[in-house]
């Protein structure tokens, strides 16, 4: 009789653990309240070596409640510091950073942070010149995406991937 009750208890415990895993997986799979999208300033995707490549980053609150994103106020460009840029060539390698790019990414203490609050449906556009951060003098295809940390509710929002060609 004891074996049966232990088996029942073990089955119940396993069911509870499975339920908790499903609940946790659902919480992780929730989408961000922030949508980040990128495109180039004029919709152009082909550039000459050394030509300026300005991204338009749109950060939009797609939820029903206010959202907060960290906003850095430092001597360097706040908008550049608040966006995590992924830029890779066709082989998956990142091109070398410029002196400015190295300076910006090596900032160890960003100083005080405040929140950029976006009400439901509100958005903010940010111009970011990636050609000032990366050496894009070599011809090739480059994939660019941007991530943005969301403070409330906590998480990370990643943009679409954009391909630019240097000829």
CSV table of N, CA and C in Angstrom, one decimal:
chain,number,residue,atom,x,y,z
A,1,UNK,N,0.8,-1.2,0.0
A,1,UNK,CA,0.0,0.0,0.0
A,1,UNK,C,0.9,1.3,0.0
A,2,UNK,N,2.0,1.2,0.7
A,2,UNK,CA,2.8,2.4,0.8
A,2,UNK,C,3.4,2.7,-0.6
A,3,UNK,N,3.8,1.7,-1.3
A,3,UNK,CA,4.4,1.9,-2.6
A,3,UNK,C,3.4,2.6,-3.5
A,4,UNK,N,2.2,2.3,-3.5
A,4,UNK,CA,1.1,2.9,-4.3
A,4,UNK,C,1.0,4.4,-3.9
A,5,UNK,N,1.0,4.7,-2.6
A,5,UNK,CA,0.9,6.1,-2.2
A,5,UNK,C,2.1,6.9,-2.6
A,6,UNK,N,3.3,6.3,-2.5
A,6,UNK,CA,4.5,7.0,-3.0
A,6,UNK,C,4.5,7.3,-4.5
A,7,UNK,N,4.0,6.3,-5.2
A,7,UNK,CA,3.9,6.5,-6.7
A,7,UNK,C,2.9,7.6,-7.0
A,8,UNK,N,1.8,7.6,-6.2
A,8,UNK,CA,0.8,8.7,-6.5
A,8,UNK,C,1.4,10.0,-6.1
A,9,UNK,N,2.1,10.1,-5.0
A,9,UNK,CA,2.8,11.4,-4.6
A,9,UNK,C,3.8,11.8,-5.6
A,10,UNK,N,4.6,10.9,-6.1
A,10,UNK,CA,5.6,11.2,-7.1
A,10,UNK,C,5.0,11.6,-8.4
A,11,UNK,N,3.9,11.0,-8.8
A,11,UNK,CA,3.1,11.4,-10.0
A,11,UNK,C,2.6,12.8,-9.9
A,12,UNK,N,2.0,13.1,-8.7
A,12,UNK,CA,1.5,14.4,-8.4
A,12,UNK,C,2.6,15.5,-8.5
A,13,UNK,N,3.8,15.2,-7.8
A,13,UNK,CA,4.9,16.1,-7.8
A,13,UNK,C,5.4,16.4,-9.2
A,14,UNK,N,5.5,15.3,-10.0
A,14,UNK,CA,5.9,15.5,-11.4
A,14,UNK,C,4.9,16.3,-12.2
A,15,UNK,N,3.6,16.2,-12.0
A,15,UNK,CA,2.6,17.0,-12.6
A,15,UNK,C,2.7,18.4,-12.3
A,16,UNK,N,3.0,18.7,-11.0
A,16,UNK,CA,3.2,20.1,-10.5
A,16,UNK,C,4.4,20.7,-11.2
A,17,UNK,N,5.5,20.0,-11.2
A,17,UNK,CA,6.7,20.5,-11.8
A,17,UNK,C,6.5,20.8,-13.3
A,18,UNK,N,5.9,19.9,-14.0
A,18,UNK,CA,5.6,20.1,-15.4
A,18,UNK,C,4.7,21.3,-15.6
A,19,UNK,N,3.7,21.5,-14.8
A,19,UNK,CA,2.8,22.7,-14.9
A,19,UNK,C,3.6,24.0,-14.7
A,20,UNK,N,4.5,24.0,-13.7
A,20,UNK,CA,5.4,25.1,-13.4
A,20,UNK,C,6.3,25.4,-14.6
A,21,UNK,N,6.8,24.4,-15.2
A,21,UNK,CA,7.7,24.6,-16.4
A,21,UNK,C,6.9,25.2,-17.5
A,22,UNK,N,5.7,24.8,-17.7
A,22,UNK,CA,4.9,25.3,-18.8
A,22,UNK,C,4.5,26.8,-18.5
A,23,UNK,N,4.2,27.1,-17.3
A,23,UNK,CA,3.9,28.5,-16.9
A,23,UNK,C,5.1,29.4,-17.1
A,24,UNK,N,6.3,28.9,-16.6
A,24,UNK,CA,7.5,29.7,-16.8
A,24,UNK,C,7.9,29.8,-18.3
A,25,UNK,N,7.7,28.8,-19.1
A,25,UNK,CA,8.0,28.9,-20.5
A,25,UNK,C,7.1,29.9,-21.1
A,26,UNK,N,5.8,30.0,-20.7
A,26,UNK,CA,4.9,31.0,-21.2
A,26,UNK,C,5.3,32.4,-20.9
A,27,UNK,N,5.8,32.5,-19.6
A,27,UNK,CA,6.3,33.9,-19.2
A,27,UNK,C,7.5,34.3,-20.0
A,28,UNK,N,8.4,33.4,-20.3
A,28,UNK,CA,9.6,33.8,-21.1
A,28,UNK,C,9.2,34.1,-22.5
A,29,UNK,N,8.2,33.4,-23.0
A,29,UNK,CA,7.8,33.6,-24.4
A,29,UNK,C,7.0,34.8,-24.7
A,30,UNK,N,6.6,35.5,-23.6
A,30,UNK,CA,5.8,36.7,-23.8
A,30,UNK,C,6.6,37.7,-24.6
A,31,UNK,N,5.9,38.4,-25.5
A,31,UNK,CA,6.6,39.3,-26.3
A,31,UNK,C,6.8,40.6,-25.6
A,32,UNK,N,7.8,41.4,-26.1
A,32,UNK,CA,8.1,42.7,-25.4
A,32,UNK,C,7.0,43.7,-25.7
A,33,UNK,N,6.8,44.6,-24.8
A,33,UNK,CA,5.8,45.6,-25.0
A,33,UNK,C,6.4,46.7,-26.0
A,34,UNK,N,7.6,46.6,-26.3
A,34,UNK,CA,8.3,47.5,-27.1
A,34,UNK,C,8.7,46.9,-28.5
A,35,UNK,N,8.3,47.5,-29.5
A,35,UNK,CA,8.7,47.1,-30.9
A,35,UNK,C,9.8,48.0,-31.4
A,36,UNK,N,10.9,47.4,-31.8
A,36,UNK,CA,12.1,48.2,-32.3
A,36,UNK,C,12.2,47.8,-33.8
A,37,UNK,N,12.2,48.8,-34.7
A,37,UNK,CA,12.4,48.6,-36.1
A,37,UNK,C,13.4,49.5,-36.6
A,38,UNK,N,14.1,49.1,-37.7
A,38,UNK,CA,15.2,49.9,-38.3
A,38,UNK,C,15.0,49.9,-39.8
A,39,UNK,N,15.5,51.0,-40.3
A,39,UNK,CA,15.6,51.2,-41.8
A,39,UNK,C,16.7,52.3,-42.0
A,40,UNK,N,17.1,52.5,-43.2
A,40,UNK,CA,18.1,53.6,-43.4
A,40,UNK,C,17.3,54.8,-43.6
A,41,UNK,N,18.0,56.0,-43.5
A,41,UNK,CA,17.3,57.3,-43.5
A,41,UNK,C,16.5,57.5,-44.7
A,42,UNK,N,17.0,57.1,-45.9
A,42,UNK,CA,16.2,57.4,-47.1
A,42,UNK,C,15.8,56.1,-47.8
A,43,UNK,N,15.8,55.0,-47.1
A,43,UNK,CA,15.4,53.7,-47.6
A,43,UNK,C,16.4,53.0,-48.5
A,44,UNK,N,17.6,53.7,-48.7
A,44,UNK,CA,18.7,53.2,-49.5
A,44,UNK,C,19.4,52.1,-48.8
A,45,UNK,N,19.7,51.0,-49.5
A,45,UNK,CA,20.4,49.9,-48.9
A,45,UNK,C,21.8,49.6,-49.5
A,46,UNK,N,22.1,50.3,-50.5
A,46,UNK,CA,23.4,50.2,-51.2
A,46,UNK,C,24.2,51.5,-51.0
A,47,UNK,N,25.5,51.3,-50.6
A,47,UNK,CA,26.3,52.5,-50.3
A,47,UNK,C,27.7,52.3,-50.9
A,48,UNK,N,28.4,53.4,-51.0
A,48,UNK,CA,29.8,53.4,-51.4
A,48,UNK,C,30.7,53.3,-50.2
A,49,UNK,N,31.9,52.8,-50.3
A,49,UNK,CA,32.8,52.8,-49.1
A,49,UNK,C,33.0,54.2,-48.6
A,50,UNK,N,32.9,54.3,-47.3
A,50,UNK,CA,33.0,55.6,-46.7
A,50,UNK,C,31.8,56.5,-46.6
A,51,UNK,N,30.7,56.1,-47.3
A,51,UNK,CA,29.5,56.9,-47.4
A,51,UNK,C,28.8,56.7,-46.0
A,52,UNK,N,28.1,57.8,-45.6
A,52,UNK,CA,27.4,57.8,-44.3
A,52,UNK,C,26.2,56.9,-44.4
A,53,UNK,N,26.0,56.1,-43.4
A,53,UNK,CA,24.9,55.2,-43.3
A,53,UNK,C,24.1,55.5,-42.0
A,54,UNK,N,23.0,56.2,-42.2
A,54,UNK,CA,22.2,56.6,-41.0
A,54,UNK,C,21.0,55.7,-40.9
A,55,UNK,N,20.9,55.1,-39.7
A,55,UNK,CA,19.8,54.3,-39.4
A,55,UNK,C,18.7,55.1,-38.7
A,56,UNK,N,17.5,54.8,-39.1
A,56,UNK,CA,16.4,55.4,-38.3
A,56,UNK,C,15.9,54.2,-37.5
A,57,UNK,N,16.0,54.4,-36.2
A,57,UNK,CA,15.5,53.4,-35.2
A,57,UNK,C,14.2,53.9,-34.7
A,58,UNK,N,13.2,53.1,-34.8
A,58,UNK,CA,11.9,53.5,-34.2
A,58,UNK,C,11.6,52.5,-33.1
A,59,UNK,N,11.4,53.2,-31.9
A,59,UNK,CA,11.0,52.4,-30.7
A,59,UNK,C,9.6,52.8,-30.4
A,60,UNK,N,8.7,51.7,-30.4
A,60,UNK,CA,7.3,52.0,-30.2
A,60,UNK,C,6.7,51.1,-29.1
A,61,UNK,N,5.8,51.7,-28.3
A,61,UNK,CA,5.1,50.9,-27.3
A,61,UNK,C,3.9,50.3,-27.9
A,62,UNK,N,3.9,49.0,-28.0
A,62,UNK,CA,2.8,48.3,-28.7
A,62,UNK,C,1.8,47.6,-27.6
A,63,UNK,N,2.0,48.0,-26.3
A,63,UNK,CA,1.2,47.4,-25.3
A,63,UNK,C,0.1,48.3,-24.9
A,64,UNK,N,-0.7,47.9,-23.9
A,64,UNK,CA,-1.8,48.6,-23.4
A,64,UNK,C,-1.5,49.5,-22.2
A,65,UNK,N,-0.2,49.4,-21.8
A,65,UNK,CA,0.2,50.2,-20.6
A,65,UNK,C,1.5,50.9,-20.9
A,66,UNK,N,1.9,51.8,-20.0
A,66,UNK,CA,3.1,52.6,-20.2
A,66,UNK,C,4.3,51.7,-20.1
A,67,UNK,N,5.4,52.0,-20.8
A,67,UNK,CA,6.6,51.2,-20.8
A,67,UNK,C,7.8,52.2,-20.5
A,68,UNK,N,8.8,51.7,-19.9
A,68,UNK,CA,9.9,52.5,-19.6
A,68,UNK,C,11.2,51.9,-20.1
A,69,UNK,N,12.0,52.7,-20.8
A,69,UNK,CA,13.3,52.2,-21.3
A,69,UNK,C,14.4,53.1,-20.6
A,70,UNK,N,15.5,52.5,-20.3
A,70,UNK,CA,16.6,53.3,-19.8
A,70,UNK,C,17.1,54.3,-20.8
A,71,UNK,N,17.4,55.5,-20.3
A,71,UNK,CA,17.9,56.5,-21.1
A,71,UNK,C,19.2,57.1,-20.4
A,72,UNK,N,20.3,57.0,-21.1
A,72,UNK,CA,21.5,57.5,-20.5
A,72,UNK,C,21.8,58.9,-20.9
A,73,UNK,N,22.2,59.6,-19.9
A,73,UNK,CA,22.6,61.0,-20.1
A,73,UNK,C,24.1,61.2,-19.8
A,74,UNK,N,24.9,61.1,-20.8
A,74,UNK,CA,26.3,61.2,-20.6
A,74,UNK,C,26.9,62.2,-21.6
A,75,UNK,N,28.2,62.4,-21.6
A,75,UNK,CA,28.8,63.4,-22.5
A,75,UNK,C,28.7,62.9,-23.9
A,76,UNK,N,28.6,61.5,-24.1
A,76,UNK,CA,28.5,61.0,-25.5
A,76,UNK,C,27.0,61.0,-25.8
A,77,UNK,N,26.8,60.7,-27.1
A,77,UNK,CA,25.4,60.7,-27.6
A,77,UNK,C,24.5,59.7,-26.9
A,78,UNK,N,23.5,60.1,-26.2
A,78,UNK,CA,22.6,59.3,-25.4
A,78,UNK,C,22.0,58.2,-26.3
A,79,UNK,N,21.5,58.5,-27.4
A,79,UNK,CA,20.8,57.6,-28.3
A,79,UNK,C,21.7,56.4,-28.7
A,80,UNK,N,23.0,56.7,-29.0
A,80,UNK,CA,23.9,55.7,-29.4
A,80,UNK,C,24.2,54.7,-28.2
A,81,UNK,N,24.4,55.2,-27.0
A,81,UNK,CA,24.6,54.4,-25.9
A,81,UNK,C,23.5,53.5,-25.5
A,82,UNK,N,22.3,53.9,-25.7
A,82,UNK,CA,21.1,53.1,-25.3
A,82,UNK,C,20.7,52.0,-26.3
A,83,UNK,N,21.4,51.9,-27.4
A,83,UNK,CA,21.0,50.9,-28.4
A,83,UNK,C,22.2,49.9,-28.5
A,84,UNK,N,21.9,48.6,-28.5
A,84,UNK,CA,23.0,47.6,-28.7
A,84,UNK,C,22.9,47.3,-30.2
A,85,UNK,N,24.0,47.5,-30.9
A,85,UNK,CA,24.0,47.3,-32.3
A,85,UNK,C,24.8,46.1,-32.6
A,86,UNK,N,24.2,45.2,-33.5
A,86,UNK,CA,24.8,44.1,-34.0
A,86,UNK,C,25.0,44.3,-35.5
A,87,UNK,N,26.3,44.3,-36.0
A,87,UNK,CA,26.6,44.5,-37.4
A,87,UNK,C,27.6,43.5,-37.8
A,88,UNK,N,27.3,42.6,-38.7
A,88,UNK,CA,28.1,41.5,-39.1
A,88,UNK,C,28.2,41.4,-40.7
A,89,UNK,N,29.3,40.9,-41.1
A,89,UNK,CA,29.5,40.7,-42.6
A,89,UNK,C,28.9,39.4,-43.0
A,90,UNK,N,29.1,39.0,-44.2
A,90,UNK,CA,28.5,37.7,-44.7
A,90,UNK,C,29.0,36.5,-44.0
A,91,UNK,N,30.2,36.6,-43.4
A,91,UNK,CA,30.8,35.4,-42.7
A,91,UNK,C,30.5,35.4,-41.2
A,92,UNK,N,29.7,36.5,-40.8
A,92,UNK,CA,29.3,36.5,-39.4
A,92,UNK,C,30.2,37.3,-38.5
A,93,UNK,N,31.3,37.9,-39.1
A,93,UNK,CA,32.2,38.7,-38.3
A,93,UNK,C,31.8,40.1,-38.3
A,94,UNK,N,32.2,40.8,-37.2
A,94,UNK,CA,31.9,42.2,-37.1
A,94,UNK,C,33.1,43.0,-37.7
A,95,UNK,N,32.8,44.0,-38.5
A,95,UNK,CA,33.9,44.8,-39.0
A,95,UNK,C,34.6,45.6,-37.8
A,96,UNK,N,35.8,46.1,-38.1
A,96,UNK,CA,36.5,46.8,-37.0
A,96,UNK,C,35.8,48.1,-36.6
A,97,UNK,N,35.9,48.4,-35.4
A,97,UNK,CA,35.2,49.6,-34.9
A,97,UNK,C,36.1,50.8,-35.2
A,98,UNK,N,35.5,52.0,-35.3
A,98,UNK,CA,36.2,53.2,-35.5
A,98,UNK,C,36.7,53.7,-34.1
A,99,UNK,N,37.5,54.7,-34.0
A,99,UNK,CA,38.0,55.2,-32.7
A,99,UNK,C,36.8,55.6,-31.9
A,100,UNK,N,35.8,56.3,-32.5
A,100,UNK,CA,34.6,56.7,-31.8
A,100,UNK,C,33.8,55.5,-31.3
A,101,UNK,N,33.7,54.5,-32.2
A,101,UNK,CA,32.9,53.3,-31.8
A,101,UNK,C,33.6,52.6,-30.6
A,102,UNK,N,34.9,52.5,-30.6
A,102,UNK,CA,35.6,51.9,-29.4
A,102,UNK,C,35.4,52.8,-28.2
A,103,UNK,N,35.4,54.1,-28.3
A,103,UNK,CA,35.3,55.0,-27.2
A,103,UNK,C,33.9,54.8,-26.5
A,104,UNK,N,32.9,54.7,-27.4
A,104,UNK,CA,31.5,54.6,-26.9
A,104,UNK,C,31.3,53.2,-26.2
A,105,UNK,N,31.8,52.2,-26.8
A,105,UNK,CA,31.5,50.8,-26.3
A,105,UNK,C,32.4,50.5,-25.1
A,106,UNK,N,33.4,51.4,-24.8
A,106,UNK,CA,34.3,51.1,-23.7
A,106,UNK,C,33.9,52.0,-22.5
A,107,UNK,N,32.8,52.7,-22.6
A,107,UNK,CA,32.4,53.5,-21.5
A,107,UNK,C,32.0,52.6,-20.4
A,108,UNK,N,32.7,52.6,-19.2
A,108,UNK,CA,32.4,51.7,-18.1
A,108,UNK,C,31.3,52.2,-17.2
A,109,UNK,N,31.2,53.5,-17.0
A,109,UNK,CA,30.2,54.0,-16.1
A,109,UNK,C,29.4,55.0,-16.9
A,110,UNK,N,28.2,54.7,-17.2
A,110,UNK,CA,27.3,55.5,-18.0
A,110,UNK,C,26.8,56.7,-17.2
A,111,UNK,N,27.0,56.7,-15.9
A,111,UNK,CA,26.4,57.8,-15.2
A,111,UNK,C,25.0,57.6,-14.9
A,112,UNK,N,24.3,58.6,-14.4
A,112,UNK,CA,22.9,58.5,-14.0
A,112,UNK,C,22.0,58.1,-15.2
A,113,UNK,N,21.1,57.2,-14.9
A,113,UNK,CA,20.1,56.8,-15.9
A,113,UNK,C,18.8,57.3,-15.5
A,114,UNK,N,18.0,57.7,-16.5
A,114,UNK,CA,16.6,58.0,-16.2
A,114,UNK,C,15.8,57.2,-17.2
A,115,UNK,N,14.5,57.3,-17.1
A,115,UNK,CA,13.6,56.4,-17.9
A,115,UNK,C,13.0,57.3,-19.0
A,116,UNK,N,13.0,56.6,-20.2
A,116,UNK,CA,12.3,57.2,-21.3
A,116,UNK,C,10.9,56.5,-21.2
A,117,UNK,N,9.9,57.2,-20.9
A,117,UNK,CA,8.6,56.6,-20.7
A,117,UNK,C,7.8,56.8,-22.0
A,118,UNK,N,7.3,55.6,-22.5
A,118,UNK,CA,6.4,55.7,-23.7
A,118,UNK,C,5.0,55.2,-23.3
A,119,UNK,N,4.0,56.0,-23.6
A,119,UNK,CA,2.6,55.7,-23.3
A,119,UNK,C,2.2,54.7,-24.4
A,120,UNK,N,1.1,54.0,-24.2
A,120,UNK,CA,0.6,53.0,-25.2
A,120,UNK,C,0.5,53.7,-26.6
A,121,UNK,N,1.0,53.1,-27.6
A,121,UNK,CA,0.9,53.6,-29.0
A,121,UNK,C,2.0,54.7,-29.3
A,122,UNK,N,2.7,55.2,-28.3
A,122,UNK,CA,3.7,56.2,-28.5
A,122,UNK,C,5.0,55.6,-29.1
A,123,UNK,N,5.7,56.5,-29.8
A,123,UNK,CA,7.0,56.0,-30.4
A,123,UNK,C,8.0,57.1,-30.4
A,124,UNK,N,9.2,56.7,-30.6
A,124,UNK,CA,10.3,57.7,-30.6
A,124,UNK,C,11.2,57.2,-31.8
A,125,UNK,N,11.7,58.2,-32.6
A,125,UNK,CA,12.6,57.9,-33.6
A,125,UNK,C,14.0,58.4,-33.3
A,126,UNK,N,15.0,57.6,-33.6
A,126,UNK,CA,16.4,57.9,-33.3
A,126,UNK,C,17.2,57.7,-34.5
A,127,UNK,N,18.0,58.7,-34.8
A,127,UNK,CA,19.0,58.6,-35.9
A,127,UNK,C,20.3,58.2,-35.4
A,128,UNK,N,20.9,57.2,-36.0
A,128,UNK,CA,22.2,56.6,-35.6
A,128,UNK,C,23.1,56.4,-36.8
A,129,UNK,N,24.2,57.0,-36.8
A,129,UNK,CA,25.2,56.9,-38.0
A,129,UNK,C,26.1,55.7,-37.7
A,130,UNK,N,25.8,54.5,-38.2
A,130,UNK,CA,26.7,53.3,-38.0
A,130,UNK,C,28.0,53.5,-38.6
A,131,UNK,N,28.1,54.3,-39.7
A,131,UNK,CA,29.4,54.5,-40.3
A,131,UNK,C,30.4,55.2,-39.4
A,132,UNK,N,29.9,55.9,-38.4
A,132,UNK,CA,30.8,56.5,-37.4
A,132,UNK,C,31.3,55.5,-36.4
A,133,UNK,N,30.6,54.4,-36.2
A,133,UNK,CA,31.0,53.4,-35.2
A,133,UNK,C,31.8,52.3,-35.8
A,134,UNK,N,31.5,51.9,-37.0
A,134,UNK,CA,32.2,50.8,-37.6
A,134,UNK,C,32.9,51.2,-38.9
A,135,UNK,N,34.1,50.6,-39.2
A,135,UNK,CA,34.8,50.8,-40.4
A,135,UNK,C,34.1,50.0,-41.5
A,136,UNK,N,33.3,50.7,-42.4
A,136,UNK,CA,32.6,50.0,-43.4
A,136,UNK,C,33.2,50.4,-44.8
A,137,UNK,N,34.5,50.4,-44.9
A,137,UNK,CA,35.2,50.7,-46.1
A,137,UNK,C,35.4,49.5,-47.0
A,138,UNK,N,35.2,48.3,-46.5
A,138,UNK,CA,35.4,47.1,-47.3
A,138,UNK,C,34.0,46.7,-48.0
A,139,UNK,N,34.1,46.5,-49.3
A,139,UNK,CA,32.8,46.1,-50.0
A,139,UNK,C,32.3,44.8,-49.4
A,140,UNK,N,31.0,44.6,-49.4
A,140,UNK,CA,30.4,43.4,-49.0
A,140,UNK,C,28.9,43.7,-48.5
A,141,UNK,N,28.3,42.6,-48.0
A,141,UNK,CA,27.0,42.7,-47.4
A,141,UNK,C,27.1,42.6,-45.9
A,142,UNK,N,26.3,43.5,-45.3
A,142,UNK,CA,26.4,43.6,-43.8
A,142,UNK,C,24.9,43.5,-43.3
A,143,UNK,N,24.8,42.7,-42.2
A,143,UNK,CA,23.5,42.6,-41.6
A,143,UNK,C,23.5,43.4,-40.3
A,144,UNK,N,22.5,44.3,-40.1
A,144,UNK,CA,22.4,45.1,-39.0
A,144,UNK,C,21.2,44.9,-38.2
A,145,UNK,N,21.2,44.8,-36.9
A,145,UNK,CA,20.1,44.8,-36.0
A,145,UNK,C,20.4,45.6,-34.8
A,146,UNK,N,19.3,45.9,-34.1
A,146,UNK,CA,19.5,46.8,-32.9
A,146,UNK,C,18.6,46.1,-31.8
A,147,UNK,N,19.2,46.1,-30.6
A,147,UNK,CA,18.4,45.6,-29.4
A,147,UNK,C,18.3,46.8,-28.4
A,148,UNK,N,17.3,46.8,-27.7
A,148,UNK,CA,17.0,47.8,-26.7
A,148,UNK,C,16.5,47.2,-25.4
A,149,UNK,N,17.1,47.5,-24.3
A,149,UNK,CA,16.7,47.0,-23.0
A,149,UNK,C,15.4,47.7,-22.6
A,150,UNK,N,14.4,46.9,-22.1
A,150,UNK,CA,13.2,47.5,-21.6
A,150,UNK,C,13.2,47.4,-20.1
A,151,UNK,N,13.0,48.5,-19.4
A,151,UNK,CA,13.2,48.6,-18.0
A,151,UNK,C,11.9,48.1,-17.3
A,152,UNK,N,10.7,48.5,-17.8
A,152,UNK,CA,9.5,48.2,-17.2
A,152,UNK,C,8.4,48.0,-18.3
A,153,UNK,N,7.9,46.8,-18.4
A,153,UNK,CA,8.3,45.5,-17.8
A,153,UNK,C,9.6,45.1,-18.3
A,154,UNK,N,10.4,44.4,-17.5
A,154,UNK,CA,11.8,44.1,-17.8
A,154,UNK,C,11.9,43.1,-18.9
A,155,UNK,N,12.9,43.4,-19.8
A,155,UNK,CA,13.1,42.5,-20.9
A,155,UNK,C,14.0,43.2,-22.0
A,156,UNK,N,14.0,42.6,-23.2
A,156,UNK,CA,14.8,43.1,-24.2
A,156,UNK,C,14.0,43.1,-25.5
A,157,UNK,N,14.1,44.1,-26.3
A,157,UNK,CA,13.4,44.1,-27.6
A,157,UNK,C,14.4,44.2,-28.7
A,158,UNK,N,14.3,43.3,-29.7
A,158,UNK,CA,15.2,43.3,-30.8
A,158,UNK,C,14.5,43.7,-32.1
A,159,UNK,N,15.2,44.4,-32.9
A,159,UNK,CA,14.7,44.9,-34.2
A,159,UNK,C,14.7,43.8,-35.3
A,160,UNK,N,14.2,44.2,-36.4
A,160,UNK,CA,14.3,43.4,-37.6
A,160,UNK,C,15.8,43.5,-38.0
A,161,UNK,N,16.2,42.6,-38.9
A,161,UNK,CA,17.5,42.6,-39.5
A,161,UNK,C,17.5,43.3,-40.8
A,162,UNK,N,18.4,44.2,-41.0
A,162,UNK,CA,18.5,45.0,-42.2
A,162,UNK,C,19.8,44.7,-42.9
A,163,UNK,N,19.8,44.4,-44.2
A,163,UNK,CA,21.0,44.2,-45.0
A,163,UNK,C,21.4,45.4,-45.8
A,164,UNK,N,22.6,45.8,-45.6
A,164,UNK,CA,23.2,46.9,-46.5
A,164,UNK,C,24.3,46.4,-47.2
A,165,UNK,N,24.5,46.9,-48.4
A,165,UNK,CA,25.6,46.5,-49.3
A,165,UNK,C,26.5,47.7,-49.5
A,166,UNK,N,27.8,47.4,-49.4
A,166,UNK,CA,28.9,48.4,-49.7
A,166,UNK,C,29.5,48.0,-51.0
A,167,UNK,N,29.5,48.9,-52.0
A,167,UNK,CA,30.0,48.5,-53.3
A,167,UNK,C,31.1,49.5,-53.6
